[in-house]
Amino acid sequence: MIRTVVIDSDTLTRYGLSMLAGAHPDVEVVGETGSAVEAAELVERARPDVVVIDVELADGSGLALVRALRDRYAHLGIVVMTSLDTDDVLFRALDHGASAFVVKTAPVVEVLGAIRHAAVAATSFTATGLLDALTRRREQETRFALSPRERQVLTLLRDGMSIPEIAGSIHISKSTAKTYVARLYDKLGASSRAQALVTALRTGLIDYEPTPGS
C-alpha cells in the first residue's frame, strides 16, 4: 500500500485523487491539505510514502515546499502535479528534488504511474515528454550560445542586481559588466532587463529562483 498525502489548494483535485486511490488498492490517501503552511506538520504526522504537490498553492510556493521536504526526507517520493505544462516548470520540479512531474490533464494511468514511480524510486526523476524537453533545452542553449560568464551575469540580473552590484559581485569593472548585459540583451533579442528575463525563463536558461547552495 502506497501511503499518499495530497497537497493542493483545489478541493476538487484533492477529492479526485482520493477517489482515484479508492479505485486502486495499492494507493491510499492518508492525508490532504490545501495549505503549504500545514503541509510540513501533516507529512510529519501521516508519514506518507509519497506526497503529491501542486506547483501553485494558495499560501506559498509548491516548489519551495518540494525543496523543503526533499531536504528533510531524502527517501520521500514527491510528485509535482500541475496545470502548468511547460518545460521550465518541468525542469524547476527536477531541480527542486521532485521524483515525478505530471500534468493535471494526464490520463489516470499516468498519474498512478507517477505515484508508483515515486514510491520506489524517490531520488530519480520521471516525466512524460522529458526527453523532448531535454532536446528543446539543448537546442535553446545552442541557439543562444551563452558563455559561462554571460550565464553568471544573467543569473545576477535575475536576482535583481544592478550593473554596479554585478561588477562588484564578480570582480569586473562597471564598463565590462555593462558590456556583458548589452551582449545578453542582443543574444536574447531583448531591449530591457524584463524582456531578457522573460525570454531566459521561458527557454530554461535560468530558474525562477536560486538553487540551493548558489
mmCIF file of C-alpha atoms in Angstrom:
data_model
loop_
_atom_site.group_PDB
_atom_site.id
_atom_site.type_symbol
_atom_site.label_atom_id
_atom_site.label_comp_id
_atom_site.label_asym_id
_atom_site.label_seq_id
_atom_site.Cartn_x
_atom_site.Cartn_y
_atom_site.Cartn_z
ATOM 1 C CA MET A 1 0.000 0.000 0.000
ATOM 2 C CA ILE A 2 1.421 3.376 -1.055
ATOM 3 C CA ARG A 3 0.548 5.872 1.664
ATOM 4 C CA THR A 4 -0.065 9.181 -0.089
ATOM 5 C CA VAL A 5 -0.596 12.776 1.022
ATOM 6 C CA VAL A 6 -2.151 15.292 -1.380
ATOM 7 C CA ILE A 7 -1.248 18.977 -1.109
ATOM 8 C CA ASP A 8 -3.327 21.062 -3.487
ATOM 9 C CA SER A 9 -5.356 24.223 -2.971
ATOM 10 C CA ASP A 10 -8.057 22.935 -5.300
ATOM 11 C CA THR A 11 -10.615 20.923 -3.319
ATOM 12 C CA LEU A 12 -11.802 19.053 -6.406
ATOM 13 C CA THR A 13 -8.273 17.875 -7.166
ATOM 14 C CA ARG A 14 -7.802 16.565 -3.650
ATOM 15 C CA TYR A 15 -11.189 14.837 -3.738
ATOM 16 C CA GLY A 16 -10.472 13.416 -7.186
ATOM 17 C CA LEU A 17 -7.170 11.891 -6.092
ATOM 18 C CA SER A 18 -8.832 10.363 -3.043
ATOM 19 C CA MET A 19 -11.428 8.757 -5.293
ATOM 20 C CA LEU A 20 -8.674 7.597 -7.611
ATOM 21 C CA ALA A 21 -6.883 5.934 -4.710
ATOM 22 C CA GLY A 22 -10.086 4.228 -3.646
ATOM 23 C CA ALA A 23 -10.376 2.617 -7.071
ATOM 24 C CA HIS A 24 -6.821 1.212 -6.950
ATOM 25 C CA PRO A 25 -5.992 -0.855 -3.877
ATOM 26 C CA ASP A 26 -2.244 -0.187 -3.928
ATOM 27 C CA VAL A 27 -2.671 3.577 -3.275
ATOM 28 C CA GLU A 28 -4.210 5.077 -0.143
ATOM 29 C CA VAL A 29 -4.596 8.783 0.618
ATOM 30 C CA VAL A 30 -3.719 9.196 4.304
ATOM 31 C CA GLY A 31 -3.906 12.990 4.453
ATOM 32 C CA GLU A 32 -4.667 16.084 2.425
ATOM 33 C CA THR A 33 -4.405 19.835 2.721
ATOM 34 C CA GLY A 34 -4.579 22.915 0.549
ATOM 35 C CA SER A 35 -2.048 24.797 2.664
ATOM 36 C CA ALA A 36 1.730 24.978 2.298
ATOM 37 C CA VAL A 37 1.923 26.069 5.926
ATOM 38 C CA GLU A 38 0.079 22.962 7.143
ATOM 39 C CA ALA A 39 1.917 20.585 4.832
ATOM 40 C CA ALA A 40 5.091 20.037 6.856
ATOM 41 C CA GLU A 41 3.164 19.120 10.003
ATOM 42 C CA LEU A 42 0.844 16.844 8.012
ATOM 43 C CA VAL A 43 3.730 14.950 6.427
ATOM 44 C CA GLU A 44 5.407 14.581 9.806
ATOM 45 C CA ARG A 45 2.201 13.187 11.312
ATOM 46 C CA ALA A 46 0.990 10.984 8.452
ATOM 47 C CA ARG A 47 4.388 9.550 7.453
ATOM 48 C CA PRO A 48 3.440 9.001 3.788
ATOM 49 C CA ASP A 49 5.460 7.159 1.168
ATOM 50 C CA VAL A 50 4.536 9.736 -1.475
ATOM 51 C CA VAL A 51 3.445 13.370 -1.439
ATOM 52 C CA VAL A 52 1.607 14.900 -4.407
ATOM 53 C CA ILE A 53 2.128 18.676 -4.535
ATOM 54 C CA ASP A 54 0.675 21.350 -6.796
ATOM 55 C CA VAL A 55 3.119 23.988 -8.051
ATOM 56 C CA GLU A 56 0.816 26.856 -7.086
ATOM 57 C CA LEU A 57 -0.593 26.791 -3.554
ATOM 58 C CA ALA A 58 -2.824 29.480 -2.106
ATOM 59 C CA ASP A 59 -0.402 30.390 0.665
ATOM 60 C CA GLY A 60 3.008 29.585 -0.771
ATOM 61 C CA SER A 61 5.169 28.050 -3.458
ATOM 62 C CA GLY A 62 4.653 24.367 -4.099
ATOM 63 C CA LEU A 63 8.191 24.076 -5.443
ATOM 64 C CA ALA A 64 9.657 25.674 -2.327
ATOM 65 C CA LEU A 65 7.728 23.050 -0.373
ATOM 66 C CA VAL A 66 9.184 20.323 -2.612
ATOM 67 C CA ARG A 67 12.685 21.523 -1.797
ATOM 68 C CA ALA A 68 11.974 21.730 1.939
ATOM 69 C CA LEU A 69 10.543 18.205 2.028
ATOM 70 C CA ARG A 70 13.374 16.787 -0.075
ATOM 71 C CA ASP A 71 15.951 18.343 2.245
ATOM 72 C CA ARG A 72 14.207 16.820 5.263
ATOM 73 C CA TYR A 73 13.112 13.441 3.853
ATOM 74 C CA ALA A 74 15.682 12.032 1.439
ATOM 75 C CA HIS A 75 13.608 8.958 0.569
ATOM 76 C CA LEU A 76 10.169 10.559 0.347
ATOM 77 C CA GLY A 77 8.512 10.199 -3.047
ATOM 78 C CA ILE A 78 7.440 13.619 -4.338
ATOM 79 C CA VAL A 79 5.123 14.029 -7.316
ATOM 80 C CA VAL A 80 4.631 17.517 -8.731
ATOM 81 C CA MET A 81 1.178 17.766 -10.279
ATOM 82 C CA THR A 82 0.348 20.960 -12.139
ATOM 83 C CA SER A 83 -1.743 22.578 -14.827
ATOM 84 C CA LEU A 84 1.385 24.474 -15.980
ATOM 85 C CA ASP A 85 2.565 22.094 -18.694
ATOM 86 C CA THR A 86 5.742 23.918 -19.740
ATOM 87 C CA ASP A 87 9.393 22.920 -19.981
ATOM 88 C CA ASP A 88 10.536 25.481 -17.429
ATOM 89 C CA VAL A 89 8.127 24.171 -14.776
ATOM 90 C CA LEU A 90 9.214 20.592 -15.507
ATOM 91 C CA PHE A 91 12.875 21.494 -15.047
ATOM 92 C CA ARG A 92 12.134 23.507 -11.913
ATOM 93 C CA ALA A 93 10.444 20.416 -10.463
ATOM 94 C CA LEU A 94 13.511 18.355 -11.340
ATOM 95 C CA ASP A 95 15.914 20.921 -9.886
ATOM 96 C CA HIS A 96 13.948 21.168 -6.635
ATOM 97 C CA GLY A 97 14.116 17.430 -5.960
ATOM 98 C CA ALA A 98 10.831 16.025 -7.286
ATOM 99 C CA SER A 99 10.558 12.333 -8.140
ATOM 100 C CA ALA A 100 7.978 12.811 -10.887
ATOM 101 C CA PHE A 101 6.158 15.519 -12.827
ATOM 102 C CA VAL A 102 2.652 15.056 -14.181
ATOM 103 C CA VAL A 103 0.043 17.455 -15.555
ATOM 104 C CA LYS A 104 -3.489 17.506 -14.179
ATOM 105 C CA THR A 105 -4.941 16.652 -17.577
ATOM 106 C CA ALA A 106 -2.893 13.444 -17.810
ATOM 107 C CA PRO A 107 -4.661 10.071 -18.047
ATOM 108 C CA VAL A 108 -5.294 8.224 -14.786
ATOM 109 C CA VAL A 109 -2.710 5.599 -15.668
ATOM 110 C CA GLU A 110 -0.041 8.314 -15.969
ATOM 111 C CA VAL A 111 -0.916 9.836 -12.589
ATOM 112 C CA LEU A 112 -0.825 6.421 -10.935
ATOM 113 C CA GLY A 113 2.437 5.653 -12.698
ATOM 114 C CA ALA A 114 3.987 8.813 -11.293
ATOM 115 C CA ILE A 115 2.880 7.912 -7.761
ATOM 116 C CA ARG A 116 4.153 4.355 -8.083
ATOM 117 C CA HIS A 117 7.473 5.517 -9.507
ATOM 118 C CA ALA A 118 7.912 7.995 -6.661
ATOM 119 C CA ALA A 119 7.197 5.265 -4.112
ATOM 120 C CA VAL A 120 10.017 3.020 -5.306
ATOM 121 C CA ALA A 121 12.498 5.488 -6.844
ATOM 122 C CA ALA A 122 12.222 8.724 -4.896
ATOM 123 C CA THR A 123 15.637 10.030 -5.916
ATOM 124 C CA SER A 124 15.190 9.500 -9.660
ATOM 125 C CA PHE A 125 13.000 11.655 -11.877
ATOM 126 C CA THR A 126 10.379 10.754 -14.446
ATOM 127 C CA ALA A 127 8.046 12.811 -16.605
ATOM 128 C CA THR A 128 6.187 12.203 -19.815
ATOM 129 C CA GLY A 129 7.958 14.203 -22.518
ATOM 130 C CA LEU A 130 11.201 14.574 -20.530
ATOM 131 C CA LEU A 131 13.368 13.523 -23.480
ATOM 132 C CA ASP A 132 11.637 16.042 -25.764
ATOM 133 C CA ALA A 133 12.062 18.770 -23.152
ATOM 134 C CA LEU A 134 15.777 17.980 -22.814
ATOM 135 C CA THR A 135 16.135 18.140 -26.584
ATOM 136 C CA ARG A 136 14.411 21.541 -26.688
ATOM 137 C CA ARG A 137 16.657 22.810 -23.880
ATOM 138 C CA ARG A 138 19.803 21.749 -25.734
ATOM 139 C CA GLU A 139 18.513 23.439 -28.880
ATOM 140 C CA GLN A 140 17.869 26.659 -26.943
ATOM 141 C CA GLU A 141 21.334 26.554 -25.379
ATOM 142 C CA THR A 142 22.890 26.106 -28.817
ATOM 143 C CA ARG A 143 20.745 28.873 -30.269
ATOM 144 C CA PHE A 144 21.697 31.459 -27.639
ATOM 145 C CA ALA A 145 25.268 30.156 -27.082
ATOM 146 C CA LEU A 146 25.851 31.990 -23.801
ATOM 147 C CA SER A 147 29.335 31.883 -22.335
ATOM 148 C CA PRO A 148 29.805 30.819 -18.680
ATOM 149 C CA ARG A 149 30.354 34.474 -17.724
ATOM 150 C CA GLU A 150 27.220 35.570 -19.583
ATOM 151 C CA ARG A 151 25.224 32.889 -17.767
ATOM 152 C CA GLN A 152 26.618 34.172 -14.484
ATOM 153 C CA VAL A 153 25.624 37.743 -15.307
ATOM 154 C CA LEU A 154 22.172 36.584 -16.395
ATOM 155 C CA THR A 155 21.670 34.856 -13.057
ATOM 156 C CA LEU A 156 22.683 38.026 -11.208
ATOM 157 C CA LEU A 157 20.233 40.038 -13.304
ATOM 158 C CA ARG A 158 17.536 37.572 -12.269
ATOM 159 C CA ASP A 159 18.499 38.142 -8.640
ATOM 160 C CA GLY A 160 17.828 41.873 -9.069
ATOM 161 C CA MET A 161 21.397 43.168 -9.026
ATOM 162 C CA SER A 162 22.250 46.478 -10.655
ATOM 163 C CA ILE A 163 25.195 46.772 -13.044
ATOM 164 C CA PRO A 164 27.484 48.196 -10.296
ATOM 165 C CA GLU A 165 26.447 45.363 -7.985
ATOM 166 C CA ILE A 166 27.114 42.778 -10.698
ATOM 167 C CA ALA A 167 30.545 44.288 -11.280
ATOM 168 C CA GLY A 168 31.391 44.101 -7.600
ATOM 169 C CA SER A 169 30.000 40.592 -7.203
ATOM 170 C CA ILE A 170 32.158 39.016 -9.927
ATOM 171 C CA HIS A 171 35.102 41.426 -9.655
ATOM 172 C CA ILE A 172 34.935 43.150 -13.023
ATOM 173 C CA SER A 173 34.694 46.812 -13.981
ATOM 174 C CA LYS A 174 31.334 48.525 -14.359
ATOM 175 C CA SER A 175 32.107 49.067 -18.032
ATOM 176 C CA THR A 176 32.736 45.344 -18.536
ATOM 177 C CA ALA A 177 29.562 44.457 -16.647
ATOM 178 C CA LYS A 178 27.586 46.848 -18.850
ATOM 179 C CA THR A 179 29.093 45.194 -21.944
ATOM 180 C CA TYR A 180 28.037 41.733 -20.728
ATOM 181 C CA VAL A 181 24.494 42.963 -20.086
ATOM 182 C CA ALA A 182 24.290 44.605 -23.522
ATOM 183 C CA ARG A 183 25.579 41.388 -25.130
ATOM 184 C CA LEU A 184 22.931 39.367 -23.275
ATOM 185 C CA TYR A 185 20.166 41.688 -24.447
ATOM 186 C CA ASP A 186 21.404 41.313 -28.020
ATOM 187 C CA LYS A 187 21.543 37.494 -27.870
ATOM 188 C CA LEU A 188 18.128 37.236 -26.246
ATOM 189 C CA GLY A 189 16.541 39.758 -28.608
ATOM 190 C CA ALA A 190 15.612 41.996 -25.675
ATOM 191 C CA SER A 191 15.651 45.732 -25.089
ATOM 192 C CA SER A 192 15.262 45.625 -21.305
ATOM 193 C CA ARG A 193 16.038 43.510 -18.270
ATOM 194 C CA ALA A 194 12.402 42.398 -18.027
ATOM 195 C CA GLN A 195 12.308 41.182 -21.635
ATOM 196 C CA ALA A 196 15.638 39.386 -21.257
ATOM 197 C CA LEU A 197 14.492 37.590 -18.095
ATOM 198 C CA VAL A 198 11.149 36.580 -19.597
ATOM 199 C CA THR A 199 12.944 35.001 -22.561
ATOM 200 C CA ALA A 200 15.542 33.343 -20.349
ATOM 201 C CA LEU A 201 12.907 31.900 -18.033
ATOM 202 C CA ARG A 202 10.684 30.711 -20.859
ATOM 203 C CA THR A 203 13.541 28.934 -22.596
ATOM 204 C CA GLY A 204 15.002 27.400 -19.439
ATOM 205 C CA LEU A 205 18.256 29.370 -19.437
ATOM 206 C CA ILE A 206 17.629 30.310 -15.806
ATOM 207 C CA ASP A 207 15.404 29.130 -12.998
ATOM 208 C CA TYR A 208 12.814 31.306 -11.255
ATOM 209 C CA GLU A 209 14.729 31.245 -8.019
ATOM 210 C CA PRO A 210 18.238 30.439 -6.818
ATOM 211 C CA THR A 211 19.052 26.772 -6.450
ATOM 212 C CA PRO A 212 20.317 25.593 -3.031
ATOM 213 C CA GLY A 213 23.910 26.492 -2.444
ATOM 214 C CA SER A 214 24.019 29.219 -5.102
#
